[in-house]
């Protein structure tokens, strides 16, 4: 194997690791978002709702499906939170989740 081949494989492994970490961070963000929303709505089944939010991310590519679910559920339960506030919370929780994953938590 040449040095070029080894270098290429190293880049491929790094890319795969980064993709895996980003997937885990997004799933963790969605769980944290579900917990946050469940508390705002006063749900007794926080864990169940958080799992439903994580599952909602598999409906379509991107974050819009999660945003739609959480914002719709909050509105439906009478909690006055805008989509912009939910987006900001998603960004805040994604940064937190990335930090947790990087720290090995």
Short mmCIF file of C-alpha atoms in Angstrom, two decimals:
data_model
loop_
_atom_site.label_atom_id
_atom_site.label_comp_id
_atom_site.label_asym_id
_atom_site.label_seq_id
_atom_site.Cartn_x
_atom_site.Cartn_y
_atom_site.Cartn_z
CA UNK A 1 0.00 0.00 0.00
CA UNK A 2 1.33 3.42 -0.89
CA UNK A 3 1.47 6.44 1.34
CA UNK A 4 -1.25 8.03 -0.77
CA UNK A 5 -3.55 5.04 -0.19
CA UNK A 6 -2.92 5.15 3.57
CA UNK A 7 -3.62 8.86 3.64
CA UNK A 8 -6.84 8.37 1.68
CA UNK A 9 -8.00 5.66 4.10
CA UNK A 10 -7.18 7.94 7.02
CA UNK A 11 -9.36 10.69 5.56
CA UNK A 12 -12.18 8.20 4.97
CA UNK A 13 -12.02 6.97 8.58
CA UNK A 14 -12.01 10.55 9.87
CA UNK A 15 -15.01 11.45 7.70
CA UNK A 16 -16.92 8.35 8.86
CA UNK A 17 -16.20 9.18 12.51
CA UNK A 18 -17.32 12.79 12.07
CA UNK A 19 -20.54 11.67 10.41
CA UNK A 20 -21.25 9.20 13.20
CA UNK A 21 -20.62 11.85 15.86
CA UNK A 22 -22.90 14.33 14.09
CA UNK A 23 -25.67 11.71 13.86
CA UNK A 24 -25.33 11.00 17.59
CA UNK A 25 -25.30 14.72 18.43
CA UNK A 26 -28.45 15.33 16.38
CA UNK A 27 -30.25 12.40 18.03
CA UNK A 28 -29.18 13.67 21.47
CA UNK A 29 -30.30 17.20 20.57
CA UNK A 30 -33.70 15.86 19.56
CA UNK A 31 -34.02 13.96 22.83
CA UNK A 32 -33.09 17.05 24.85
CA UNK A 33 -35.54 19.12 22.80
CA UNK A 34 -38.28 16.60 23.49
CA UNK A 35 -37.54 16.72 27.21
CA UNK A 36 -37.61 20.53 27.15
CA UNK A 37 -40.92 20.65 25.25
CA UNK A 38 -42.50 17.95 27.43
CA UNK A 39 -41.68 19.98 30.54
CA UNK A 40 -43.17 23.12 28.99
CA UNK A 41 -46.34 21.20 28.17
CA UNK A 42 -46.45 19.63 31.63
CA UNK A 43 -46.44 16.07 30.30
CA UNK A 44 -46.04 13.22 32.76
CA UNK A 45 -44.53 11.02 30.02
CA UNK A 46 -41.36 13.03 29.33
CA UNK A 47 -39.37 9.99 28.19
CA UNK A 48 -42.10 8.82 25.84
CA UNK A 49 -42.43 12.26 24.24
CA UNK A 50 -38.65 12.62 23.89
CA UNK A 51 -38.52 9.29 22.02
CA UNK A 52 -41.33 10.47 19.73
CA UNK A 53 -39.33 13.61 18.88
CA UNK A 54 -36.24 11.51 18.08
CA UNK A 55 -38.36 9.26 15.82
CA UNK A 56 -39.88 12.26 14.05
CA UNK A 57 -36.44 13.16 12.67
CA UNK A 58 -36.54 10.11 10.39
CA UNK A 59 -39.59 11.33 8.45
CA UNK A 60 -37.68 13.72 6.14
CA UNK A 61 -34.10 14.89 5.68
CA UNK A 62 -33.20 17.97 7.70
CA UNK A 63 -34.61 19.43 10.88
CA UNK A 64 -37.94 20.72 9.59
CA UNK A 65 -39.84 17.57 10.61
CA UNK A 66 -38.61 17.90 14.21
CA UNK A 67 -39.36 21.63 14.27
CA UNK A 68 -42.86 21.05 12.87
CA UNK A 69 -43.63 18.35 15.44
CA UNK A 70 -42.39 20.22 18.50
CA UNK A 71 -43.80 23.62 17.49
CA UNK A 72 -47.15 22.03 16.57
CA UNK A 73 -47.34 20.06 19.81
CA UNK A 74 -46.48 23.13 21.88
CA UNK A 75 -49.09 25.22 20.08
CA UNK A 76 -51.67 22.43 20.39
CA UNK A 77 -51.14 22.24 24.14
CA UNK A 78 -51.56 25.99 24.55
CA UNK A 79 -47.90 26.86 25.19
CA UNK A 80 -47.08 30.19 23.58
CA UNK A 81 -43.67 29.54 21.98
CA UNK A 82 -42.80 30.74 18.48
CA UNK A 83 -41.07 28.65 15.82
CA UNK A 84 -38.12 31.02 16.12
CA UNK A 85 -37.79 30.22 19.81
CA UNK A 86 -37.92 26.50 19.07
CA UNK A 87 -35.23 26.95 16.39
CA UNK A 88 -33.01 28.84 18.84
CA UNK A 89 -33.49 26.10 21.43
CA UNK A 90 -32.60 23.50 18.78
CA UNK A 91 -29.38 25.37 17.97
CA UNK A 92 -28.51 25.75 21.66
CA UNK A 93 -29.16 22.06 22.38
CA UNK A 94 -27.20 20.92 19.29
CA UNK A 95 -24.14 22.84 20.53
CA UNK A 96 -24.60 21.26 23.96
CA UNK A 97 -25.01 17.77 22.47
CA UNK A 98 -21.90 18.17 20.30
CA UNK A 99 -19.92 19.16 23.36
CA UNK A 100 -21.21 16.15 25.30
CA UNK A 101 -20.36 13.75 22.45
CA UNK A 102 -16.88 15.26 22.07
CA UNK A 103 -16.34 14.89 25.83
CA UNK A 104 -17.34 11.23 25.63
CA UNK A 105 -20.54 11.60 27.64
#
